[in-house]
XYZ file of C-alpha atoms in Angstrom:
143
model
C -32.017 14.409 21.009
C -29.457 16.756 22.593
C -30.002 20.424 21.770
C -28.049 23.590 22.625
C -29.001 27.210 23.340
C -26.834 30.311 23.908
C -26.970 33.250 26.369
C -24.580 35.922 27.724
C -21.744 35.169 30.153
C -19.678 37.644 32.185
C -16.869 37.820 34.693
C -18.426 37.919 38.145
C -15.430 38.706 40.270
C -11.791 38.105 40.912
C -11.038 37.467 44.549
C -7.388 37.513 45.491
C -5.314 36.678 48.494
C -2.110 38.259 49.759
C 0.001 35.853 47.656
C -1.540 37.093 44.419
C -3.700 33.991 43.929
C -7.236 34.627 42.783
C -10.457 32.768 42.065
C -11.816 32.999 38.539
C -15.603 33.326 38.806
C -17.915 33.577 35.788
C -21.686 33.831 35.822
C -24.734 34.307 33.694
C -28.072 32.821 32.748
C -27.901 29.561 30.799
C -31.703 29.625 30.476
C -34.030 32.623 30.396
C -37.686 31.720 30.959
C -40.541 33.060 28.838
C -38.149 34.987 26.586
C -38.668 34.321 22.882
C -35.441 33.239 21.171
C -35.331 32.977 17.408
C -33.446 30.218 15.615
C -35.068 28.730 12.492
C -38.244 29.242 14.552
C -39.146 31.164 17.687
C -38.782 29.234 20.932
C -39.966 29.972 24.456
C -38.709 28.049 27.482
C -41.463 27.486 30.025
C -40.665 28.581 33.583
C -41.557 25.096 34.840
C -39.420 23.301 32.257
C -36.576 22.519 34.676
C -38.682 21.416 37.651
C -37.867 17.726 37.140
C -34.597 18.084 35.222
C -31.641 16.036 36.456
C -28.842 18.542 37.119
C -26.865 16.508 39.681
C -23.749 16.138 37.552
C -23.452 18.999 35.077
C -20.145 19.989 33.529
C -18.966 23.373 32.234
C -16.916 22.886 29.075
C -15.815 25.157 26.298
C -18.003 24.667 23.220
C -19.625 21.461 24.592
C -16.628 19.480 23.453
C -16.139 16.171 25.232
C -12.515 16.495 24.120
C -12.128 19.720 26.126
C -11.174 19.684 29.787
C -13.896 20.319 32.340
C -13.729 23.879 33.686
C -16.228 23.423 36.551
C -18.678 20.767 37.702
C -21.678 20.500 40.001
C -20.378 17.269 41.509
C -17.382 19.013 43.122
C -19.366 22.215 43.829
C -17.294 24.427 41.523
C -20.417 24.864 39.354
C -23.605 26.213 40.954
C -26.938 26.067 39.127
C -29.806 28.059 40.600
C -33.340 28.216 39.239
C -34.908 31.612 39.974
C -37.750 33.704 38.520
C -35.650 34.683 35.482
C -34.269 31.269 34.562
C -31.282 29.050 35.281
C -28.456 31.069 36.781
C -24.948 29.649 36.460
C -22.005 30.574 38.667
C -18.738 28.783 38.051
C -15.407 28.865 39.831
C -13.064 28.086 36.952
C -10.359 25.592 37.855
C -6.892 27.105 38.090
C -5.136 25.299 35.246
C -3.555 26.746 32.124
C -6.711 25.812 30.201
C -8.910 27.482 32.847
C -6.786 30.642 32.903
C -6.841 30.842 29.097
C -10.628 30.410 29.071
C -11.078 33.078 31.760
C -8.798 35.485 29.875
C -10.866 34.983 26.697
C -13.977 36.034 28.652
C -12.149 39.034 30.179
C -11.036 40.194 26.723
C -14.493 39.767 25.172
C -13.487 36.912 22.877
C -15.993 34.658 24.634
C -19.208 36.422 25.675
C -21.885 33.717 25.417
C -22.658 30.531 27.273
C -24.891 27.762 26.110
C -26.471 24.715 27.631
C -27.224 21.292 26.275
C -30.444 19.508 27.122
C -32.803 16.748 26.080
C -36.465 17.685 25.656
C -39.115 15.294 26.966
C -42.024 17.227 25.556
C -42.368 20.166 23.205
C -45.213 21.934 21.494
C -44.777 23.070 17.906
C -47.068 25.228 15.882
C -47.248 24.580 12.162
C -45.464 25.461 9.987
C -42.821 25.159 12.747
C -42.575 28.874 13.352
C -42.940 28.632 17.124
C -41.983 26.075 19.733
C -42.437 25.896 23.478
C -40.743 23.343 25.626
C -42.387 22.733 28.944
C -39.929 20.100 30.231
C -36.425 18.736 29.874
C -35.038 15.537 31.373
C -31.306 15.996 31.618
C -28.803 18.794 31.390
C -25.344 17.259 31.165
C -23.409 20.376 30.077
């Protein structure tokens, strides 16, 4: 079953050239390890949960919509995913299209300030009456 979680996103930088062109870079943590998050229960993501996760072809989209254009992707190296001590760090070079510029502007103006990730859990541990959940592994992270 595909699930989603949400964390903060921010503008990393705007690099420009002499012609006024610039790269639109956004970054943030899509996963924060060992940090309790409360939904209808409290969940903790194990720091080893992504060790075997397939992240070869992940796509950055607005609101996980398959109808939305891709904004960045690991396959073409515009989306970088790095697992560190804190979690899964995301750095995306947003594609320079009208859709990408609009998305970037919404982040700049504070209209969009969260990012989320979708995943499939291979194993989780729930404590009755489902007040806490830990997931020690995930198989795939498509978006």
